[in-house]
Coordinates of C-alpha atoms and ligand atoms in Angstrom, one line a residue:
M16 CA 109.7 84.0 82.2
T17 CA 112.1 86.1 84.2
A18 CA 114.7 84.1 86.0
P19 CA 116.2 85.6 89.1
E20 CA 119.5 87.2 88.1
S21 CA 121.8 85.0 90.2
A22 CA 119.5 82.9 92.3
P23 CA 121.5 81.2 95.0
S24 CA 120.9 77.5 95.8
N25 CA 118.7 76.2 98.5
F26 CA 117.5 72.9 100.0
I27 CA 114.5 72.7 97.6
K28 CA 116.7 73.0 94.6
D29 CA 119.0 70.4 96.1
I30 CA 116.0 68.0 96.4
I31 CA 115.0 68.7 92.8
T32 CA 118.5 68.2 91.5
E33 CA 118.6 64.9 93.3
D34 CA 115.2 63.9 91.9
N35 CA 116.5 64.7 88.4
K36 CA 119.5 62.5 89.0
T37 CA 117.5 59.5 90.2
G38 CA 114.9 60.1 87.5
K39 CA 112.0 60.3 90.0
Y40 CA 109.9 62.4 87.7
R41 CA 111.9 61.6 84.6
G42 CA 113.7 65.0 84.8
R43 CA 110.4 66.9 84.8
V44 CA 110.0 69.9 87.0
H45 CA 106.5 71.3 87.4
T46 CA 105.6 73.7 90.2
R47 CA 102.5 75.8 90.9
F48 CA 101.7 79.0 92.8
P49 CA 98.3 78.3 94.5
P50 CA 96.8 81.3 96.2
E51 CA 93.3 81.3 97.7
P52 CA 91.5 84.3 96.1
N53 CA 90.4 85.6 99.5
G54 CA 92.5 88.8 99.6
Y55 CA 95.3 90.6 97.8
L56 CA 98.8 89.1 97.7
H57 CA 101.5 90.3 100.0
I58 CA 105.3 90.2 100.0
G59 CA 105.2 86.7 101.6
H60 CA 103.4 85.5 98.5
A61 CA 106.1 87.2 96.4
K62 CA 108.6 84.9 98.1
S63 CA 106.5 81.9 97.1
I64 CA 106.0 83.3 93.5
C65 CA 109.7 83.8 93.1
L66 CA 110.4 80.4 94.5
N67 CA 107.9 78.5 92.4
F68 CA 108.3 80.4 89.1
G69 CA 112.0 80.8 89.7
I70 CA 112.6 77.1 90.1
A71 CA 110.6 76.3 87.0
A72 CA 112.6 78.7 85.0
E73 CA 115.9 77.5 86.3
F74 CA 115.2 73.8 85.7
K75 CA 113.5 74.5 82.4
G76 CA 110.2 73.3 83.8
L77 CA 106.8 74.8 84.1
C78 CA 104.9 76.7 86.8
N79 CA 101.1 76.9 87.0
L80 CA 99.0 79.7 88.5
R81 CA 96.1 78.0 90.4
M82 CA 93.3 79.7 92.2
D83 CA 92.7 77.5 95.3
D84 CA 89.1 78.5 95.3
T85 CA 87.3 76.0 97.4
N86 CA 85.8 78.3 100.0
P87 CA 83.0 80.3 98.3
T88 CA 82.2 82.5 101.3
K89 CA 85.5 84.3 101.3
E90 CA 86.4 84.4 97.7
E91 CA 85.8 87.1 95.1
V92 CA 86.5 87.9 91.4
E93 CA 88.2 91.1 92.5
Y94 CA 90.8 89.1 94.3
V95 CA 91.3 86.7 91.3
E96 CA 92.0 89.7 89.1
S97 CA 94.4 91.4 91.6
I98 CA 96.3 88.1 92.0
K99 CA 96.8 87.8 88.2
Q100 CA 97.9 91.4 88.0
D101 CA 100.3 91.1 90.9
V102 CA 102.0 87.9 89.7
R103 CA 102.5 89.4 86.3
W104 CA 103.9 92.6 87.8
V105 CA 106.4 90.7 90.0
G106 CA 107.7 89.5 86.7
F107 CA 106.3 86.0 86.0
D108 CA 104.2 84.4 83.3
W109 CA 102.0 81.3 83.6
Q110 CA 101.4 81.4 79.9
E111 CA 98.2 79.3 79.2
R112 CA 98.5 77.5 82.6
M113 CA 95.9 79.4 84.6
Y114 CA 93.8 76.9 86.6
Y115 CA 91.0 76.9 89.2
A116 CA 90.5 74.2 91.8
S117 CA 86.8 74.9 91.2
N118 CA 87.3 73.5 87.7
Y119 CA 88.0 70.1 89.4
F120 CA 84.9 70.0 91.6
E121 CA 83.4 67.1 89.6
R122 CA 86.7 65.2 89.8
F123 CA 86.9 65.8 93.6
Y124 CA 83.3 64.5 93.9
E125 CA 84.2 61.3 91.9
C126 CA 87.3 60.8 94.0
A127 CA 85.1 61.1 97.2
V128 CA 82.7 58.5 95.8
D129 CA 85.7 56.3 95.1
L130 CA 86.9 56.7 98.7
I131 CA 83.4 55.8 100.0
K132 CA 83.4 52.7 97.8
K133 CA 86.7 51.6 99.2
G134 CA 85.4 52.0 102.7
R135 CA 87.7 55.0 103.2
A136 CA 85.1 57.7 103.8
Y137 CA 81.8 58.0 105.5
V138 CA 79.0 60.5 106.1
C139 CA 79.0 61.8 109.6
D140 CA 76.1 63.5 111.4
L141 CA 78.1 64.9 114.3
S142 CA 77.6 68.6 114.8
P143 CA 80.8 70.8 114.6
D144 CA 80.8 71.0 118.5
E145 CA 80.4 67.3 118.9
M146 CA 83.1 66.7 116.3
R147 CA 85.5 68.8 118.3
Q148 CA 84.8 66.8 121.5
Y149 CA 85.3 63.5 119.6
R150 CA 88.6 64.7 118.1
G151 CA 90.6 64.5 121.3
T152 CA 93.7 66.6 122.0
L153 CA 97.4 66.5 121.5
T154 CA 97.8 64.2 124.5
E155 CA 94.5 62.3 124.3
P156 CA 93.3 60.1 121.5
G157 CA 90.0 60.9 119.8
K158 CA 86.8 58.8 119.9
E159 CA 85.3 57.2 116.9
S160 CA 82.1 58.8 115.5
P161 CA 79.0 56.7 116.0
Y162 CA 78.4 57.1 112.2
R163 CA 81.7 55.6 111.3
G164 CA 80.3 52.1 110.7
R165 CA 77.7 53.2 108.1
S166 CA 77.5 50.8 105.1
V167 CA 79.0 51.8 101.7
E168 CA 75.5 51.9 100.3
E169 CA 74.2 54.2 103.0
N170 CA 77.2 56.5 102.6
L171 CA 76.8 56.7 98.8
D172 CA 73.1 57.5 99.2
L173 CA 73.7 60.2 101.9
F174 CA 76.6 61.7 100.0
E175 CA 74.6 62.0 96.8
R176 CA 71.7 63.6 98.8
M177 CA 74.2 66.0 100.4
R178 CA 75.1 67.1 96.8
K179 CA 71.5 67.4 95.8
G180 CA 70.9 69.9 98.6
E181 CA 68.6 67.9 100.8
F182 CA 70.4 68.8 104.1
P183 CA 71.0 72.1 105.8
D184 CA 74.5 73.7 106.3
G185 CA 76.6 72.0 109.0
S186 CA 74.2 69.0 109.4
R187 CA 76.5 66.5 107.8
T188 CA 80.0 66.0 106.6
L189 CA 81.9 63.5 104.6
R190 CA 85.0 62.3 106.5
A191 CA 88.0 60.3 105.7
K192 CA 88.1 57.0 107.7
I193 CA 91.7 57.0 108.9
D194 CA 92.6 56.7 112.6
M195 CA 91.0 58.5 115.6
T196 CA 94.0 57.5 117.8
S197 CA 96.7 58.9 115.4
G198 CA 99.3 61.1 117.1
N199 CA 98.7 63.5 114.2
I200 CA 95.4 65.2 114.8
N201 CA 95.1 65.9 111.0
M202 CA 94.7 62.1 110.5
R203 CA 91.8 61.7 112.9
D204 CA 89.1 61.2 110.4
P205 CA 89.4 64.7 108.8
V206 CA 86.4 66.3 107.1
I207 CA 86.7 66.2 103.3
Y208 CA 83.3 67.7 102.4
R209 CA 81.0 70.1 104.1
I210 CA 77.6 71.4 103.2
L211 CA 77.5 75.1 102.3
H212 CA 74.6 76.5 100.4
S213 CA 76.6 79.4 99.1
E214 CA 77.2 80.8 95.6
H215 CA 80.7 80.3 94.2
H216 CA 82.4 83.0 92.0
M217 CA 83.1 80.4 89.3
T218 CA 80.4 77.7 89.7
G219 CA 77.5 79.8 90.8
D220 CA 74.9 77.7 92.6
K221 CA 75.8 74.4 91.0
W222 CA 77.3 73.1 94.3
C223 CA 76.2 73.1 97.8
I224 CA 78.9 70.9 99.1
Y225 CA 82.5 72.0 99.0
P226 CA 85.8 70.1 99.5
M227 CA 88.2 71.0 102.3
Y228 CA 91.6 72.4 101.5
D229 CA 93.7 69.3 102.4
Y230 CA 91.6 67.1 100.2
A231 CA 91.3 69.4 97.2
H232 CA 94.9 70.5 97.2
C233 CA 96.6 67.2 96.7
I234 CA 94.2 66.1 94.1
S235 CA 94.6 69.4 92.2
D236 CA 98.4 69.0 92.3
S237 CA 98.0 65.4 91.0
I238 CA 95.6 66.4 88.2
E239 CA 98.1 69.0 87.0
G240 CA 101.0 66.7 87.1
I241 CA 102.9 68.8 89.6
T242 CA 106.2 67.3 90.6
H243 CA 107.2 69.4 93.6
S244 CA 104.4 70.9 95.6
I245 CA 106.1 73.6 97.6
C246 CA 104.2 75.1 100.5
T247 CA 104.9 76.7 103.9
L248 CA 105.9 75.0 107.1
E249 CA 102.4 75.0 108.7
F250 CA 101.5 72.2 106.2
E251 CA 104.2 69.9 107.4
D252 CA 101.8 68.1 109.7
H253 CA 99.3 67.9 106.8
R254 CA 101.8 66.0 104.5
P255 CA 100.7 62.5 105.8
L256 CA 97.2 63.4 104.8
Y257 CA 98.3 64.7 101.4
D258 CA 100.1 61.4 100.9
W259 CA 97.2 59.3 102.3
F260 CA 94.6 60.7 99.9
L261 CA 96.7 60.2 96.8
D262 CA 97.8 56.7 97.9
E263 CA 94.2 55.6 98.7
L264 CA 93.0 57.0 95.4
G265 CA 95.9 55.5 93.6
M266 CA 96.6 58.7 91.8
Y267 CA 99.9 60.2 90.5
H268 CA 101.8 61.5 93.5
P269 CA 103.7 64.8 93.7
Q270 CA 106.2 65.5 96.5
Q271 CA 105.2 68.1 99.0
I272 CA 108.1 70.1 100.3
E273 CA 107.7 72.7 103.1
F274 CA 109.7 75.9 103.6
A275 CA 109.6 78.7 106.2
R276 CA 107.2 81.5 105.4
L277 CA 108.4 85.1 105.2
N278 CA 107.8 87.3 108.3
L279 CA 108.8 90.9 108.3
T280 CA 109.4 93.2 111.3
Y281 CA 106.9 96.1 111.9
T282 CA 104.1 94.4 110.0
V283 CA 101.7 91.5 110.1
M284 CA 101.6 89.1 107.2
S285 CA 98.2 87.5 106.7
K286 CA 95.3 88.3 104.4
R287 CA 92.9 87.7 107.3
K288 CA 94.6 90.5 109.2
F289 CA 94.8 92.8 106.2
I290 CA 91.1 92.4 105.7
Q291 CA 90.6 93.7 109.2
L292 CA 92.8 96.7 108.5
V293 CA 91.0 97.5 105.3
E294 CA 87.5 97.0 106.6
G295 CA 88.2 98.8 109.8
G296 CA 89.4 101.8 107.9
Y297 CA 92.8 101.7 109.5
V298 CA 94.4 102.0 106.0
R299 CA 93.0 103.5 102.8
G300 CA 92.7 100.1 101.1
W301 CA 94.5 97.0 100.0
D302 CA 97.0 99.2 98.1
D303 CA 97.6 101.7 100.8
P304 CA 101.4 102.3 100.5
R305 CA 101.9 101.3 104.1
M306 CA 100.6 97.8 103.4
P307 CA 103.1 95.0 102.6
T308 CA 100.7 93.9 99.9
I309 CA 102.2 93.7 96.5
S310 CA 99.8 96.4 95.3
G311 CA 100.7 98.5 98.3
L312 CA 104.4 98.2 97.6
R313 CA 103.8 99.0 94.0
R314 CA 101.9 102.2 94.9
R315 CA 104.6 103.0 97.4
G316 CA 107.2 103.0 94.6
Y317 CA 108.8 99.5 94.9
T318 CA 110.0 98.0 91.7
P319 CA 109.5 94.3 90.6
E320 CA 113.3 94.1 90.4
S321 CA 113.8 95.2 94.0
I322 CA 111.2 92.7 95.2
R323 CA 112.8 89.8 93.2
N324 CA 116.1 90.8 94.5
F325 CA 114.8 90.9 98.1
C326 CA 113.4 87.4 97.7
D327 CA 116.8 86.1 96.4
R328 CA 118.6 87.7 99.3
I329 CA 116.3 86.3 102.1
G330 CA 116.8 82.8 100.6
V331 CA 114.7 79.7 101.4
A332 CA 115.1 77.8 104.6
K333 CA 113.3 75.2 106.7
A334 CA 113.5 77.3 110.0
A335 CA 111.1 80.1 110.7
S336 CA 112.6 83.5 111.1
T337 CA 111.7 87.2 110.8
V338 CA 113.4 89.4 108.2
D339 CA 114.2 92.9 109.1
M340 CA 112.1 95.5 107.2
A341 CA 115.4 97.4 106.7
L342 CA 116.5 94.7 104.2
L343 CA 113.4 95.3 102.0
E344 CA 114.1 99.0 102.1
Y345 CA 117.8 98.4 101.3
C346 CA 116.7 96.5 98.2
I347 CA 114.6 99.4 96.8
R348 CA 117.2 102.0 97.7
E349 CA 119.8 100.0 95.9
D350 CA 117.7 99.7 92.8
L351 CA 116.5 103.4 92.7
N352 CA 119.9 104.7 93.4
R353 CA 120.9 103.3 90.1
R354 CA 117.9 104.4 88.2
A355 CA 116.0 107.2 89.7
P356 CA 116.6 110.7 88.3
R357 CA 117.5 113.3 91.0
M358 CA 115.2 116.3 91.5
M359 CA 114.9 119.0 94.1
A360 CA 111.8 119.4 96.2
V361 CA 111.1 121.3 99.4
L362 CA 108.7 119.6 101.7
R363 CA 108.2 122.4 104.3
P364 CA 109.0 125.6 102.5
L365 CA 110.8 128.6 104.1
K366 CA 111.0 131.6 101.8
I367 CA 114.3 133.2 101.0
I368 CA 114.8 136.6 99.3
I369 CA 118.2 137.0 97.7
T370 CA 118.4 140.8 98.3
N371 CA 121.3 141.4 95.9
Y372 CA 119.7 139.4 93.0
P373 CA 117.8 141.4 90.3
E374 CA 114.0 141.0 90.4
D375 CA 113.5 139.9 86.9
K376 CA 116.5 137.8 86.4
V377 CA 116.4 134.0 86.0
D378 CA 119.5 131.9 85.9
E379 CA 119.3 128.5 84.3
L380 CA 121.7 126.3 86.2
D381 CA 123.0 122.9 85.2
A382 CA 122.0 120.0 87.5
I383 CA 123.2 116.4 87.2
N384 CA 120.3 114.0 86.7
N385 CA 122.0 111.0 88.2
P386 CA 125.5 110.8 89.5
E387 CA 125.3 107.0 89.3
D388 CA 124.5 107.1 85.6
P389 CA 126.4 109.6 83.5
S390 CA 124.2 108.8 80.5
A391 CA 121.3 110.4 82.3
G392 CA 122.8 113.8 81.5
T393 CA 122.0 117.1 83.0
R394 CA 119.0 119.5 83.2
K395 CA 118.5 123.2 83.7
V396 CA 117.1 124.4 87.0
P397 CA 115.8 128.0 87.3
F398 CA 117.3 130.2 90.0
S399 CA 115.7 133.6 90.9
R400 CA 115.4 136.2 93.6
E401 CA 112.8 134.3 95.6
L402 CA 113.5 130.8 96.6
Y403 CA 112.3 128.2 99.0
I404 CA 114.5 126.1 101.3
E405 CA 113.5 123.5 103.9
Q406 CA 112.4 125.0 107.2
E407 CA 114.5 122.6 109.1
D408 CA 117.6 123.8 107.2
F409 CA 117.6 127.0 109.1
M410 CA 118.0 127.7 112.8
E411 CA 118.0 131.1 114.4
D412 CA 119.9 130.0 117.3
P413 CA 121.8 126.9 116.2
P414 CA 123.3 124.4 118.5
K415 CA 127.0 123.5 118.0
K416 CA 126.5 120.6 115.6
F417 CA 124.0 122.4 113.3
F418 CA 126.0 123.4 110.2
R419 CA 123.2 124.5 108.0
L420 CA 121.9 128.1 107.5
A421 CA 121.8 130.5 110.5
P422 CA 122.0 134.3 110.9
G423 CA 125.3 135.5 109.5
R424 CA 126.3 132.1 108.2
E425 CA 127.1 131.1 104.6
V426 CA 126.0 127.8 103.0
R427 CA 125.9 126.4 99.4
L428 CA 122.7 126.0 97.4
R429 CA 123.1 122.9 95.4
Y430 CA 124.1 123.5 91.7
A431 CA 123.8 127.3 92.4
Y432 CA 125.6 129.8 94.7
F433 CA 126.8 130.4 98.2
I434 CA 124.2 132.4 100.1
K435 CA 124.5 134.2 103.4
C436 CA 121.7 134.9 105.8
V437 CA 121.6 138.6 106.6
D438 CA 118.2 139.1 108.2
V439 CA 115.3 137.1 109.7
V440 CA 111.8 138.4 109.1
K441 CA 109.0 137.6 111.5
D442 CA 105.3 138.1 111.8
G443 CA 103.6 139.7 114.8
A444 CA 103.5 136.4 116.7
G445 CA 107.2 135.9 116.3
N446 CA 107.1 133.2 113.6
I447 CA 109.7 133.4 111.0
T448 CA 108.1 134.3 107.6
E449 CA 111.2 134.7 105.4
L450 CA 114.9 135.1 105.4
H451 CA 116.9 137.8 103.6
C452 CA 120.1 136.5 102.1
T453 CA 122.8 137.7 99.8
Y454 CA 124.5 135.5 97.2
D455 CA 128.0 135.6 95.8
P456 CA 127.8 135.5 92.0
A457 CA 131.4 134.3 91.9
T458 CA 130.3 130.9 93.4
R459 CA 128.1 129.9 90.5
G460 CA 128.1 126.2 90.1
G461 CA 128.9 125.7 93.7
D462 CA 132.5 126.6 94.6
A463 CA 134.2 129.7 95.7
P464 CA 137.2 130.9 93.6
D465 CA 139.0 132.1 96.8
G466 CA 138.8 128.6 98.2
R467 CA 136.6 129.5 101.2
K468 CA 134.5 126.6 102.4
V469 CA 131.0 126.1 103.7
K470 CA 129.8 123.3 105.9
A471 CA 126.4 122.6 104.3
T472 CA 124.8 122.2 100.9
L473 CA 121.1 122.7 100.8
H474 CA 118.4 121.8 98.2
W475 CA 116.1 124.6 97.1
V476 CA 113.6 125.6 94.5
S477 CA 112.7 128.9 92.8
A478 CA 109.5 130.2 94.3
E479 CA 108.0 131.5 91.1
H480 CA 109.0 128.5 88.9
S481 CA 108.3 125.7 91.4
L482 CA 105.1 123.6 91.4
A483 CA 102.8 122.9 94.3
A484 CA 102.6 119.3 95.4
E485 CA 101.2 117.1 98.0
V486 CA 103.7 114.7 99.5
R487 CA 102.8 111.7 101.7
L488 CA 105.4 110.5 104.1
Y489 CA 105.2 107.0 105.6
D490 CA 106.5 105.3 108.6
Y491 CA 106.1 101.7 109.7
L492 CA 102.5 100.6 109.9
F493 CA 103.1 99.2 113.3
A494 CA 104.8 100.8 116.2
Q495 CA 106.5 97.6 117.4
P496 CA 108.9 95.3 115.6
N497 CA 106.7 92.3 116.4
P498 CA 103.1 93.1 116.2
E499 CA 102.1 89.4 115.7
E500 CA 103.4 88.7 119.2
G501 CA 100.9 88.2 121.9
T502 CA 97.6 86.4 121.9
G503 CA 94.2 87.8 120.9
D504 CA 93.2 87.9 117.3
K505 CA 92.6 91.7 117.4
D506 CA 95.6 92.5 119.5
F507 CA 97.6 93.6 116.6
I508 CA 95.3 96.5 115.9
S509 CA 96.3 98.2 119.1
K510 CA 99.9 98.1 118.0
L511 CA 99.3 100.2 114.9
N512 CA 101.6 103.2 114.6
P513 CA 99.4 106.3 114.9
K514 CA 102.1 108.3 113.0
S515 CA 102.5 106.0 110.0
L516 CA 101.2 108.6 107.6
E517 CA 102.0 112.3 107.4
V518 CA 100.5 114.3 104.5
L519 CA 102.2 117.5 103.6
Q520 CA 100.0 119.8 101.4
D521 CA 102.2 122.8 100.7
C522 CA 105.3 121.3 99.2
R523 CA 107.2 122.8 96.3
V524 CA 108.9 120.8 93.6
E525 CA 111.2 121.9 90.7
P526 CA 109.5 122.7 87.4
G527 CA 111.1 119.7 85.7
L528 CA 108.4 117.5 87.5
S529 CA 105.5 119.1 85.6
G530 CA 105.2 116.1 83.4
A531 CA 105.6 113.5 86.1
S532 CA 103.0 110.8 85.7
P533 CA 101.8 108.0 88.1
G534 CA 104.4 105.4 88.8
N535 CA 107.4 107.7 87.9
K536 CA 110.2 107.5 90.5
Y537 CA 112.7 110.1 91.6
Q538 CA 115.2 110.9 94.2
F539 CA 114.4 114.2 95.9
E540 CA 117.9 115.3 96.9
R541 CA 118.5 114.8 100.6
L542 CA 114.9 113.6 101.2
G543 CA 114.6 110.1 99.8
Y544 CA 113.1 108.3 96.9
F545 CA 109.6 109.3 95.8
C546 CA 107.0 107.9 93.5
V547 CA 104.2 109.7 91.7
D548 CA 100.9 108.4 93.2
Q549 CA 98.2 106.9 91.0
D550 CA 95.9 109.8 92.0
S551 CA 98.3 112.4 90.9
S552 CA 97.4 114.7 88.0
P553 CA 99.1 117.7 86.3
E554 CA 96.7 119.9 88.3
K555 CA 97.5 118.3 91.6
L556 CA 100.8 116.5 91.9
I557 CA 101.0 113.8 94.6
F558 CA 104.1 112.0 95.6
N559 CA 104.6 109.1 98.0
R560 CA 107.9 108.7 99.8
T561 CA 109.1 105.2 99.0
V562 CA 112.0 105.3 101.4
T563 CA 114.4 107.8 103.0
L564 CA 118.0 107.9 102.1
K565 CA 119.1 106.7 105.5
D566 CA 120.4 103.2 105.2
T567 CA 119.7 101.4 108.4
W568 CA 120.4 97.9 106.9
V569 CA 124.1 98.6 106.4
K570 CA 124.3 99.9 109.9
I571 CA 122.6 96.8 111.2
Q572 CA 125.1 94.6 109.2
N573 CA 128.1 96.6 110.5
A574 CA 126.9 96.4 114.1
N575 CA 126.7 92.6 113.8
K576 CA 130.2 92.2 112.5
Ligands
ATP609 P1 97.5 84.2 104.4 O1 97.6 83.7 105.8 O2 98.1 85.6 104.2 O3 96.1 84.2 103.8 P2 97.9 81.8 103.0 O4 99.1 80.9 103.2 O5 96.6 81.4 103.5 O6 98.4 83.2 103.5 P3 97.5 81.4 100.2 O7 96.7 82.2 99.3 O8 96.9 80.0 100.7 O9 97.7 82.3 101.5 O10 99.0 81.2 99.8 C1 99.4 80.9 98.5 C2 100.8 80.4 98.5 O11 101.6 81.4 99.1 C3 100.9 79.2 99.4 O12 101.7 78.2 98.8 C4 101.5 79.7 100.7 O13 102.2 78.7 101.3 C5 102.4 80.9 100.2 N1 102.6 81.9 101.2 C6 101.6 82.5 101.9 N2 102.1 83.3 102.8 C7 103.5 83.2 102.7 C8 104.6 83.8 103.4 N3 104.4 84.7 104.4 N4 105.8 83.5 103.0 C9 106.0 82.6 102.0 N5 105.0 82.0 101.3 C10 103.7 82.3 101.7
MG610 MG1 95.4 79.9 103.0

């Protein structure tokens, strides 16, 4: 199990330390990560994964992976597999402790029978609509169901027949008998079983009644001997119910602890919303590099280290907050700065002819692979008469603050020579087709022996030696920092950023990238960090830009000082 490098303390660890002192669980620490397999995991889940597995590692305890699969209509094997892959990729190992709530269906049923026998549960025939009317509101108490007084025998009989499939979906429920006047609506006789004639990905057609989340979750925790059941804040109001079930059943009782879920700027954070984006075709799939899913981040070029580091930095608190996307980007930049080899690539090529350079000559120039890591060494980069530079590195009529190439001006080509633009060649329509430049052989390696200076250093590739590549540039998926704000369930779709993806087909990259394979990560000098896409092949290289080199996070930090 990978422990976070230097995980800071938080209120949950404080609670566990205290429990260990008092011997509440005899020093045992056992957590679980319990996703519902109804979608792919996102960066919010990574926070929960790092927290649960991280705590287990730190306290020399255990952490289970549990599929909370009690809702057959929304769950799929594809999601189960992706969850396993993603948890492993983030860097954690559940060893042999992979569980499914659906494995406990028989136990849940027995517990329900137990509650009925204790007079703590009853079969209710109210329709969903009627039940809503009976429930009351935050300010008004609810009304007792007319079926609340059924005898234990009648309840046992009806519940058994519910299981046997005698009744249609929605016609009956099993409810806990608690208190219809409770100030906490969750305690107003909540439903614990519903009828649903639906195939389950694990149990097939064995069951046609399914337990509700609040009921199944606490019993699952109890069965697995969980000590600290860590969940997000929205379950705080459900904790009395969690406790009620286990107390009434007289079962081993874990402690539920709530923390604030992760929210990020410029994105939504819910599987339900991601499904709408995927099914609506707004993104290319769950692993679209614009998605804050773990698979999307992986495809985008994020590393597990950067994600674990991010989760450490954001910490764990009780108060809801939204984390700036710039922090996530900062974390991957910091990691790749250390590790990613530097390369040169030209995204929007502008041809340059070095008129005083011999036609057949090729120079092999030394380039540094990673200035942050001397052990990465150097490589050779070919230089020849025809080169490409970035279109935006040239201006025919430059404004004052533009220091890059312009007619009559000299700049440095990285690791190569000074070049000077002597002529601008255009087509009939007046578009620039190429530049004619001269180079100064005395400046090989990048400096002039006579001490003359240039104000810009440009990246470049040799036209003949470079390789064609497709490069995908990404911007925020949403145009607004807070797309979750506002009401309607579909509102967030209208806030999508129409410019979140730009595909460049005619890029040129240095020949050293010929062997680049999916997942490899590089810094393209001056352009950002890039990762080879999973659809890339030697015949067609495809790169995703993970992040630019502009660090907005440090800027934000400084502005707040
Ligand atoms: P979603 O709304 O995206 O479906 P969920 O909470 O319903 O999220 P689950 O599969 O039930 O998703 O979550 C598994 C675990 O991950 C739970 O313990 C949940 O509290 C936690 N979790 C989910 N979203 C976040 C988040 N944004 N930040 C931190 N933890 C989260
Ligand atoms: Mg959920």
